[in-house]
Coordinates of C-alpha atoms and ligand atoms in Angstrom, one line a residue:
Chain A
M30 CA 0.0 0.0 0.0
N31 CA 1.3 3.4 -0.9
P32 CA 0.8 6.0 1.8
S33 CA 1.4 9.0 -0.4
P34 CA 0.1 8.7 -3.9
T35 CA 2.8 10.2 -6.1
P36 CA 1.5 12.8 -8.5
A37 CA 1.9 11.1 -11.8
P38 CA 4.9 12.9 -13.4
S39 CA 3.7 14.6 -16.5
P40 CA 5.6 13.3 -19.4
A41 CA 7.1 16.7 -20.1
A42 CA 8.5 17.1 -16.6
P43 CA 12.3 16.5 -16.7
P44 CA 13.6 13.9 -14.3
K45 CA 15.2 15.0 -11.1
I46 CA 18.0 12.6 -11.7
A47 CA 18.9 11.0 -14.9
V48 CA 21.4 8.2 -15.1
V49 CA 22.6 7.5 -18.6
D50 CA 24.6 4.4 -19.6
L51 CA 26.7 4.2 -16.4
W52 CA 29.8 2.0 -16.6
K53 CA 32.3 1.4 -13.8
S54 CA 34.9 -1.2 -13.1
F55 CA 37.4 -1.6 -10.3
S56 CA 40.8 -2.9 -11.3
G57 CA 39.4 -4.6 -14.4
K58 CA 36.4 -6.1 -12.6
P59 CA 33.2 -4.5 -14.0
V60 CA 30.6 -3.5 -11.4
L61 CA 28.2 -1.3 -13.3
K62 CA 27.6 -2.2 -17.0
G63 CA 25.5 0.4 -18.7
L64 CA 23.0 1.2 -16.0
T65 CA 20.3 3.6 -17.1
V66 CA 17.5 5.0 -14.9
E67 CA 15.4 8.2 -14.5
I68 CA 14.1 9.3 -11.2
S69 CA 11.4 11.9 -11.2
S70 CA 11.0 14.7 -8.7
G71 CA 9.3 13.6 -5.5
E72 CA 9.7 9.9 -6.3
S73 CA 11.0 7.2 -3.9
L74 CA 13.1 4.7 -5.7
V75 CA 14.3 1.6 -3.8
I76 CA 17.2 -0.4 -5.2
V77 CA 17.4 -4.0 -4.1
G78 CA 20.0 -6.6 -5.1
G79 CA 22.4 -9.2 -3.8
S80 CA 25.4 -8.3 -1.7
G81 CA 28.2 -7.0 -3.8
A82 CA 25.9 -6.3 -6.7
G83 CA 27.2 -2.7 -6.8
K84 CA 24.3 -0.9 -5.0
S85 CA 26.6 1.3 -2.9
V86 CA 28.8 2.0 -5.9
F87 CA 25.7 3.1 -7.8
L88 CA 24.5 5.4 -5.0
K89 CA 27.9 7.0 -4.7
H90 CA 27.8 7.8 -8.4
L91 CA 24.6 9.7 -7.9
I92 CA 26.3 12.3 -5.7
G93 CA 29.7 12.3 -7.5
L94 CA 31.7 10.4 -4.9
I95 CA 32.8 8.1 -7.7
R96 CA 33.5 9.1 -11.2
P97 CA 32.1 6.7 -13.8
D98 CA 34.3 5.2 -16.5
R99 CA 31.6 6.1 -19.0
G100 CA 28.1 7.5 -18.9
R101 CA 26.5 10.5 -17.1
V102 CA 24.6 11.5 -14.1
I103 CA 22.4 14.5 -14.6
V104 CA 20.8 16.3 -11.7
D105 CA 18.2 19.0 -12.4
G106 CA 19.5 19.2 -15.9
Q107 CA 23.1 19.7 -14.9
D108 CA 25.7 17.1 -15.7
L109 CA 27.3 16.1 -12.4
T110 CA 30.0 13.9 -14.0
S111 CA 31.6 16.8 -16.0
A112 CA 30.8 19.6 -13.6
D113 CA 33.8 21.6 -12.3
A114 CA 34.5 21.8 -8.6
A115 CA 32.3 24.9 -7.9
V116 CA 29.3 23.6 -9.8
G117 CA 29.7 20.2 -8.2
L118 CA 29.8 21.7 -4.7
E119 CA 26.5 23.6 -5.4
L120 CA 24.9 20.5 -6.8
R121 CA 25.8 18.5 -3.8
K122 CA 24.1 20.9 -1.5
K123 CA 20.8 19.5 -2.8
F124 CA 21.7 16.1 -1.4
G125 CA 21.6 14.4 1.9
M126 CA 23.2 11.0 2.2
S127 CA 23.4 8.4 4.9
F128 CA 26.2 5.8 4.6
Q129 CA 26.0 2.1 5.2
E130 CA 28.3 2.3 8.3
G131 CA 27.2 5.7 9.4
A132 CA 30.4 7.5 8.5
L133 CA 30.1 9.8 11.5
F134 CA 33.0 12.1 12.3
D135 CA 34.6 10.5 15.3
S136 CA 36.3 13.7 16.4
L137 CA 32.9 15.3 16.9
D138 CA 30.0 14.2 19.2
V139 CA 26.6 13.4 18.0
F140 CA 25.3 16.9 18.3
E141 CA 28.2 18.4 16.3
N142 CA 27.9 15.7 13.7
I143 CA 24.3 16.6 13.0
A144 CA 25.0 20.3 13.3
F145 CA 27.9 20.1 10.9
P146 CA 26.0 20.8 7.6
L147 CA 23.9 23.4 9.4
R148 CA 26.9 25.3 10.7
R149 CA 28.6 25.1 7.3
H150 CA 25.8 26.0 4.9
T151 CA 23.2 28.0 6.8
R152 CA 23.1 31.1 8.9
M153 CA 21.0 29.5 11.7
T154 CA 21.5 30.7 15.2
A155 CA 22.8 28.4 17.9
A156 CA 19.3 28.0 19.3
E157 CA 17.9 27.1 15.9
I158 CA 20.6 24.6 15.3
A159 CA 20.0 23.0 18.7
D160 CA 16.3 22.8 18.0
R161 CA 16.9 21.2 14.6
V162 CA 19.3 18.7 16.0
R163 CA 16.9 17.6 18.7
E164 CA 14.1 17.4 16.2
C165 CA 16.2 15.2 13.9
L166 CA 17.2 12.9 16.7
E167 CA 13.6 12.5 17.8
L168 CA 12.7 11.6 14.3
V169 CA 15.0 8.6 14.4
H170 CA 14.0 7.8 17.9
L171 CA 17.3 8.6 19.6
P172 CA 16.6 11.5 22.0
G173 CA 19.2 12.5 24.5
V174 CA 22.3 11.1 22.9
E175 CA 23.6 14.6 21.8
R176 CA 26.7 14.6 23.9
K177 CA 27.8 11.0 23.3
S178 CA 30.7 10.4 21.0
P179 CA 30.1 8.1 18.0
S180 CA 32.3 5.4 19.5
E181 CA 29.9 5.0 22.4
L182 CA 27.0 4.1 20.1
S183 CA 25.9 0.7 18.7
G184 CA 26.1 0.1 15.0
G185 CA 22.4 0.6 14.6
M186 CA 22.4 3.8 16.6
R187 CA 25.3 5.1 14.5
R188 CA 23.4 4.5 11.4
R189 CA 20.4 6.3 12.7
V190 CA 22.5 9.3 13.7
G191 CA 23.9 9.2 10.1
L192 CA 20.3 9.3 8.9
A193 CA 19.5 12.3 11.2
R194 CA 22.6 14.1 9.8
A195 CA 21.4 13.4 6.2
I196 CA 18.0 15.0 6.8
A197 CA 19.2 17.9 8.9
M198 CA 19.4 20.2 6.0
K199 CA 16.0 19.2 4.6
P200 CA 17.6 18.4 1.2
E201 CA 15.8 18.0 -2.0
I202 CA 17.3 14.6 -2.7
L203 CA 18.0 11.9 -0.1
L204 CA 20.2 8.9 -0.6
F205 CA 20.0 6.1 2.0
D206 CA 22.4 3.2 1.9
E207 CA 20.7 0.4 3.9
P208 CA 19.1 2.6 6.5
N209 CA 17.6 -0.4 8.4
T210 CA 20.1 -3.2 8.1
G211 CA 21.1 -4.5 11.5
L212 CA 18.1 -2.9 13.3
D213 CA 15.5 -4.9 15.2
P214 CA 12.2 -5.2 13.4
I215 CA 10.5 -2.5 15.4
T216 CA 13.2 0.1 15.0
S217 CA 13.4 -0.9 11.4
A218 CA 9.7 -0.2 10.9
V219 CA 10.2 3.1 12.8
I220 CA 12.9 4.1 10.3
D221 CA 10.6 3.2 7.4
N222 CA 7.9 5.4 8.9
V223 CA 10.4 8.3 9.2
I224 CA 11.1 7.9 5.5
V225 CA 7.4 7.7 4.6
E226 CA 6.5 10.6 6.7
M227 CA 9.3 12.7 5.4
R228 CA 7.9 12.4 1.9
E229 CA 4.4 13.4 3.1
H230 CA 5.8 16.7 4.5
L231 CA 8.5 17.5 2.0
P232 CA 8.8 17.3 -1.7
V233 CA 11.8 15.1 -1.4
T234 CA 13.3 12.7 -4.0
M235 CA 14.7 9.6 -2.5
V236 CA 16.9 6.7 -3.5
T237 CA 17.1 4.0 -0.9
I238 CA 19.1 0.8 -0.9
T239 CA 17.9 -2.1 1.1
H240 CA 18.0 -5.9 1.5
D241 CA 14.7 -5.9 3.3
M242 CA 11.9 -6.5 0.9
K243 CA 9.2 -5.7 3.4
S244 CA 10.6 -2.2 4.0
A245 CA 11.3 -1.8 0.2
F246 CA 7.6 -2.3 -0.5
R247 CA 6.7 0.0 2.4
I248 CA 8.7 3.0 1.2
A249 CA 8.9 2.6 -2.6
D250 CA 7.1 4.2 -5.4
R251 CA 9.2 2.0 -7.6
V252 CA 11.5 -0.9 -6.8
A253 CA 14.5 -1.6 -9.0
M254 CA 16.5 -4.8 -9.0
L255 CA 20.3 -4.4 -9.6
R256 CA 21.9 -7.5 -10.9
E257 CA 25.1 -8.0 -12.8
G258 CA 25.7 -4.3 -13.3
V259 CA 22.3 -3.3 -14.7
L260 CA 18.8 -2.8 -13.4
I261 CA 17.0 -5.9 -14.6
A262 CA 13.6 -4.7 -13.5
T263 CA 12.0 -1.5 -12.4
A264 CA 8.4 -1.4 -11.3
P265 CA 5.9 -0.2 -8.7
P266 CA 5.8 -2.5 -5.7
D267 CA 2.6 -4.3 -6.7
E268 CA 3.9 -5.0 -10.2
F269 CA 7.3 -5.9 -8.9
R270 CA 5.9 -8.6 -6.7
R271 CA 4.3 -10.3 -9.7
I272 CA 7.3 -10.1 -12.1
P273 CA 7.7 -13.7 -13.2
D274 CA 11.5 -13.6 -13.1
P275 CA 12.8 -16.6 -11.0
Y276 CA 15.7 -14.6 -9.5
I277 CA 13.3 -11.8 -8.4
Q278 CA 10.8 -14.3 -7.0
K279 CA 13.6 -16.1 -5.0
F280 CA 14.9 -12.7 -3.8
I281 CA 11.4 -11.7 -2.5
A282 CA 10.8 -15.1 -0.9
G283 CA 14.3 -15.2 0.5
E284 CA 15.1 -18.6 -1.0
P285 CA 18.5 -19.9 -2.3
L286 CA 19.1 -20.0 -6.0
E287 CA 19.7 -23.3 -7.7
E288 CA 22.4 -22.0 -10.0
E289 CA 25.2 -20.4 -7.9
V290 CA 25.5 -16.6 -7.8
A291 CA 28.3 -15.6 -10.1
Chain B
M22 CA 58.9 -24.9 -19.1
S23 CA 61.6 -24.7 -21.7
S24 CA 65.0 -23.3 -20.7
S25 CA 64.6 -20.2 -22.9
A26 CA 61.2 -19.5 -21.4
R27 CA 62.7 -19.9 -18.0
L28 CA 65.5 -17.5 -18.9
L29 CA 63.0 -15.0 -20.2
H30 CA 61.0 -15.4 -17.1
S31 CA 64.0 -14.8 -14.8
V32 CA 64.9 -11.7 -16.7
R33 CA 61.3 -10.4 -16.9
T34 CA 60.5 -10.6 -13.3
P35 CA 63.2 -8.2 -12.0
L36 CA 62.5 -5.8 -14.9
E37 CA 58.9 -5.9 -14.1
A38 CA 59.6 -5.2 -10.5
V39 CA 61.7 -2.2 -11.5
G40 CA 58.9 -1.0 -13.8
L41 CA 56.3 -1.4 -11.1
R42 CA 58.5 0.5 -8.6
T43 CA 58.9 3.3 -11.1
T44 CA 55.2 3.6 -11.8
A45 CA 54.6 3.6 -8.0
L46 CA 57.1 6.4 -7.6
F47 CA 55.4 8.5 -10.2
E48 CA 52.1 7.8 -8.7
E49 CA 53.4 8.9 -5.3
A50 CA 54.8 12.1 -6.7
G51 CA 51.6 12.8 -8.5
R52 CA 49.6 12.5 -5.3
F53 CA 52.0 14.7 -3.5
F54 CA 51.7 17.5 -6.1
F55 CA 48.0 17.0 -6.3
I56 CA 47.6 17.6 -2.6
L57 CA 50.1 20.5 -2.7
Y58 CA 48.2 22.1 -5.6
Q59 CA 44.8 21.6 -4.1
T60 CA 45.9 23.0 -0.8
G61 CA 47.1 26.2 -2.5
Y62 CA 43.9 26.4 -4.4
W63 CA 41.7 26.1 -1.3
L64 CA 44.0 28.0 1.0
L65 CA 42.3 31.4 1.0
R66 CA 38.8 30.3 0.2
R67 CA 35.7 30.8 2.4
P68 CA 34.7 29.7 4.9
F69 CA 37.8 30.3 6.9
D70 CA 37.9 27.9 9.8
G71 CA 39.9 29.8 12.4
R72 CA 39.1 27.2 15.2
Q73 CA 40.6 24.4 13.1
W74 CA 43.7 26.4 12.3
L75 CA 44.2 27.2 16.0
R76 CA 43.7 23.6 17.1
Q77 CA 46.2 22.3 14.5
M78 CA 48.7 25.0 15.4
V79 CA 48.6 24.0 19.1
R80 CA 48.9 20.3 18.1
V81 CA 51.9 20.9 15.9
G82 CA 53.6 23.8 17.7
V83 CA 52.9 23.8 21.4
D84 CA 52.7 20.0 21.8
S85 CA 56.0 19.5 20.0
I86 CA 58.1 21.9 22.1
P87 CA 59.3 19.2 24.5
V88 CA 60.4 16.8 21.8
V89 CA 62.1 19.4 19.6
G90 CA 63.6 21.2 22.7
L91 CA 65.2 18.0 24.1
T92 CA 66.5 17.0 20.6
A93 CA 68.1 20.4 20.1
L94 CA 69.5 20.7 23.7
F95 CA 71.3 17.4 23.5
T96 CA 72.5 18.0 19.9
G97 CA 74.0 21.2 21.0
M98 CA 75.6 19.5 24.0
V99 CA 77.1 16.6 22.0
M100 CA 78.3 19.0 19.3
A101 CA 80.2 21.0 21.9
L102 CA 81.6 17.8 23.4
Q103 CA 82.8 16.4 20.1
T104 CA 84.2 19.6 18.6
Y105 CA 85.9 20.6 21.8
R106 CA 87.8 17.2 21.9
G107 CA 88.7 17.6 18.2
F108 CA 89.7 21.3 18.3
E109 CA 91.8 20.8 21.4
R110 CA 94.2 18.8 19.2
F111 CA 95.1 21.9 17.2
H112 CA 94.5 24.5 19.9
A113 CA 91.4 25.9 18.4
E114 CA 89.1 25.4 21.4
A115 CA 88.1 29.1 21.1
Y116 CA 86.1 28.4 18.0
V117 CA 83.9 25.7 19.4
G118 CA 81.1 28.2 20.0
S119 CA 81.2 29.4 16.4
V120 CA 81.0 25.8 15.1
V121 CA 78.2 24.9 17.4
S122 CA 76.1 28.0 16.6
L123 CA 76.7 27.9 12.8
S124 CA 76.0 24.2 12.4
L125 CA 72.9 24.3 14.6
T126 CA 71.2 27.3 13.0
R127 CA 72.1 26.5 9.4
E128 CA 71.7 22.7 9.4
L129 CA 71.1 20.7 12.5
A130 CA 68.2 22.4 14.2
P131 CA 66.0 22.6 11.1
V132 CA 66.7 19.1 9.9
L133 CA 66.5 17.3 13.2
A134 CA 63.4 19.2 14.3
A135 CA 61.8 18.4 10.9
L136 CA 62.6 14.7 11.3
M137 CA 61.2 14.6 14.8
I138 CA 58.0 16.4 13.6
A139 CA 57.8 14.0 10.6
G140 CA 57.7 11.2 13.2
R141 CA 55.2 13.0 15.4
I142 CA 52.9 14.9 13.1
G143 CA 53.5 13.3 9.6
S144 CA 52.5 9.9 11.0
S145 CA 49.5 11.1 12.9
L146 CA 48.2 13.1 9.9
A147 CA 48.4 10.0 7.8
A148 CA 46.7 7.8 10.4
E149 CA 44.0 10.4 11.1
L150 CA 43.1 11.0 7.4
G151 CA 43.6 7.4 6.5
S152 CA 41.1 6.2 9.1
M153 CA 38.7 8.9 8.0
R154 CA 39.1 7.6 4.5
V155 CA 38.5 3.9 5.2
T156 CA 35.5 4.7 7.4
E157 CA 34.0 6.9 4.7
Q158 CA 34.2 10.1 6.8
I159 CA 35.9 11.8 3.9
D160 CA 33.1 10.7 1.5
A161 CA 30.6 12.0 4.1
L162 CA 32.3 15.4 4.1
Y163 CA 32.2 15.5 0.3
A164 CA 28.5 14.5 0.4
M165 CA 27.8 17.4 2.7
A166 CA 29.2 19.8 0.0
T167 CA 32.3 20.3 2.0
E168 CA 35.6 19.9 0.2
P169 CA 37.7 17.6 2.3
I170 CA 40.9 19.2 1.2
H171 CA 39.6 22.6 2.3
Y172 CA 38.2 21.4 5.6
L173 CA 40.8 18.8 6.7
I174 CA 44.1 19.4 4.8
V175 CA 44.4 23.1 4.5
P176 CA 44.5 23.9 8.3
R177 CA 46.9 20.9 8.9
V178 CA 49.4 21.9 6.2
A179 CA 49.2 25.6 7.0
A180 CA 49.6 24.9 10.7
T181 CA 52.7 22.7 10.2
T182 CA 54.3 25.1 7.8
L183 CA 53.7 28.1 10.0
M184 CA 54.8 26.4 13.3
L185 CA 58.0 24.8 12.2
P186 CA 60.0 28.1 12.0
P187 CA 59.2 29.2 15.5
L188 CA 59.9 25.7 16.8
V189 CA 63.3 25.7 15.0
A190 CA 64.0 29.2 16.5
C191 CA 63.5 27.6 20.0
A192 CA 65.7 24.7 18.9
D193 CA 68.4 27.1 17.8
G194 CA 68.4 28.9 21.2
L195 CA 68.3 25.7 23.3
G196 CA 71.0 24.0 21.2
I197 CA 73.3 27.0 21.7
L198 CA 72.6 27.0 25.4
G199 CA 73.3 23.3 25.6
G200 CA 76.6 23.8 23.8
Y201 CA 77.5 26.6 26.1
G202 CA 76.7 24.5 29.2
V203 CA 78.9 21.6 28.2
A204 CA 81.8 23.7 26.9
V205 CA 81.9 26.0 29.9
G206 CA 80.6 23.8 32.6
L207 CA 82.2 20.5 31.6
M208 CA 85.2 21.2 29.4
G209 CA 86.3 24.4 31.2
A210 CA 86.0 26.8 28.3
N211 CA 86.2 30.5 29.1
P212 CA 82.6 31.7 29.3
V213 CA 83.2 35.2 27.9
V214 CA 85.2 34.0 24.9
Y215 CA 82.8 31.2 24.2
W216 CA 79.8 33.5 24.2
E217 CA 81.7 36.0 22.0
K218 CA 82.7 33.4 19.5
T219 CA 79.2 32.0 19.3
F220 CA 77.9 35.2 17.8
Q221 CA 81.0 36.6 16.1
Y222 CA 80.6 34.7 12.9
L223 CA 76.9 34.1 13.1
D224 CA 75.0 36.1 10.5
L225 CA 71.3 36.9 10.7
N226 CA 71.2 35.2 7.3
D227 CA 72.3 31.9 8.8
V228 CA 69.4 31.9 11.1
F229 CA 66.9 33.0 8.4
S230 CA 68.0 30.4 6.0
G231 CA 67.5 27.8 8.7
L232 CA 64.0 29.1 9.3
I233 CA 63.1 29.1 5.6
K234 CA 64.3 25.5 5.4
A235 CA 62.1 24.7 8.4
A236 CA 59.0 26.1 6.7
A237 CA 59.8 24.2 3.6
F238 CA 60.3 21.0 5.6
G239 CA 57.0 21.6 7.4
L240 CA 55.2 21.9 4.1
I241 CA 56.9 18.8 2.7
L242 CA 56.2 16.6 5.7
S243 CA 52.6 17.7 6.2
V244 CA 51.7 17.4 2.5
T245 CA 53.3 13.9 2.5
G246 CA 51.4 12.8 5.6
C247 CA 48.1 14.2 4.3
A248 CA 48.6 12.7 0.8
K249 CA 49.4 9.3 2.3
G250 CA 46.3 9.4 4.5
F251 CA 44.0 10.9 1.9
F252 CA 44.8 8.2 -0.6
T253 CA 44.6 5.3 1.9
S254 CA 42.8 2.1 0.9
G255 CA 42.5 -1.3 2.4
G256 CA 41.0 -0.9 5.8
A257 CA 42.9 -0.9 9.1
E258 CA 45.9 -2.5 7.5
G259 CA 46.0 0.2 4.8
V260 CA 46.0 2.8 7.5
G261 CA 49.1 1.2 9.1
R262 CA 50.9 1.0 5.8
S263 CA 50.1 4.7 5.1
T264 CA 51.4 5.8 8.5
T265 CA 54.7 4.0 8.2
A266 CA 55.2 5.1 4.6
A267 CA 54.4 8.7 5.5
V268 CA 57.2 8.9 8.0
V269 CA 59.8 7.1 5.8
M270 CA 58.9 9.1 2.8
A271 CA 58.8 12.5 4.6
S272 CA 62.1 11.8 6.2
L273 CA 63.8 10.9 2.9
V274 CA 62.3 13.8 1.1
I275 CA 63.4 16.2 3.9
L276 CA 67.0 14.9 3.8
I277 CA 67.1 15.0 0.0
S278 CA 65.5 18.4 -0.4
D279 CA 67.9 19.7 2.4
F280 CA 70.8 19.4 0.1
F281 CA 69.1 21.3 -2.7
L282 CA 67.7 23.9 -0.4
T283 CA 71.2 24.5 1.1
K284 CA 72.6 24.8 -2.4
L285 CA 69.9 27.3 -3.3
L286 CA 69.9 29.4 -0.2
F287 CA 73.7 30.1 0.0
Ligands
ATP547 N1 36.6 1.6 -3.9 C1 36.5 0.3 -4.4 N2 37.6 -0.2 -4.9 C2 37.6 -1.5 -5.5 N3 36.5 -2.2 -5.5 C3 35.3 -1.7 -5.0 C4 35.3 -0.4 -4.4 N4 34.0 -0.2 -4.0 C5 33.3 -1.3 -4.3 N5 34.1 -2.2 -4.9 C6 33.6 -3.5 -5.5 O1 32.5 -3.3 -6.2 C7 31.5 -4.3 -5.9 C8 30.2 -3.8 -5.4 O2 30.3 -3.2 -4.2 P1 29.2 -2.5 -3.4 O3 29.7 -1.9 -2.2 O4 28.5 -1.5 -4.3 O5 28.2 -3.7 -3.1 P2 26.7 -3.6 -2.5 O6 25.8 -4.0 -3.6 O7 26.5 -2.3 -1.8 O8 26.8 -4.8 -1.5 P3 26.2 -4.8 0.0 O9 24.8 -5.1 -0.1 O10 26.9 -5.9 0.7 O11 26.5 -3.5 0.7 C9 32.2 -5.3 -4.9 O12 32.7 -6.4 -5.5 C10 33.3 -4.5 -4.3 O13 34.4 -5.3 -4.1
MG548 MG1 26.5 -1.6 0.1

């Protein structure tokens, strides 16, 4: 069930993010092989796929953390892959990203981690920043950890602080790398709700990576399966469930494949 | 395997090794100049992070005073001891003060201080940035529209380059005092003569050239440490490798560039 019916993107509306024929290999080993996808404004795209399929690599291309060998990433009509440093910096201000392992600054406490982008890119007063930080921490159900250092937190807590840091700036585009891996089912559902609610209040475009099909169906407008360097299927949740591809069906059901994963 | 193939193989392997080493060397140099260039590019850009600059200057300057001071003190002392013994043989004890002050200010204080700082700061820069790299903290900075070179490397390189000259100035002073102490207190040199000879041949240029060298060494060792850390890969083990390599490389480059700087400055 989709909580927020996406306004059907008019065919004329340009995509928020367009990925065109993306290729990337690491030391000769191809990871992305001509991946193409368009993400429209306000859409929530969920990427699923096996471990090591290249999901994180794909997500890092979207924000320019990795340069592709070939192909382009276009954000709001601007080519991120060929942008110079200044344009790239401006483009990245539209993004918020949470990393698979949190990637919190361990020289700063939780409060300063979340306040970091606010201090750097806004003119908010100290009180406004404190309010925003508290609000973000409440959203991810972690009140009162402001003065803890990242090393004092559990893995799941770190990831949630990373999530709070990603949404602190209320960016136009959010990228989440496995926001609920390693969380208990209840907290995981809480995170899903945070993501769903955020879309109800803000016109945010989201790309989320997850292994958890349940949460994929909960938060997605479209689900895409990444396998062997390309998206083999992209469809709204109800359709995705019914795709007769054996790999996708096994993936949804959580069953082993007969032929071994290459 | 036929014997000619084996021969070919035995020739190719060492050649290959040399080739790989050469590529690695060029890659290393490329990274060094990349960081150097980027640091210059971002140096005066906004926002200026005064708190970071100050923190790094304390870390490099103030916290290194004991190490550098002790090094200089004992170097001055042993210099006095050795030259006194030697000069005694041709009755030139009077010139011990001159030798100690000249060699300290022009050569020993800058080089030894830089080597100590390479061990203390070069390694910790590499370890710090390296672990930030492997835990994706550098990616996170970038994702938050903050240029990592600007936020992390500029204050560290600037602080090291700025703090080395004052550290070396302290080292000059302490080394000369150490020499004086040993010569006068231990070897029985005439205090008035020793003091006079210490400054008689010492030019302000000697001191300045030493301080310029110090700044150059500070730049070299901090850029090396930052480059090593910034381009770390391979988890915790990679961080360890970067840390060691940073110290070894910075020390070598300091010693090599010392020769050319000396040639240039006099
Ligand atoms: N910086 C890198 N250097 C070399 N190889 C890399 C690098 N980053 C990723 N890879 C390789 O790319 C492949 C895809 O990695 P990626 O992290 O995208 O997987 P993933 O789909 O996110 O998996 P998981 O679900 O386990 O997080 C892996 O084989 C990995 O070894
Ligand atoms: Mg991943």
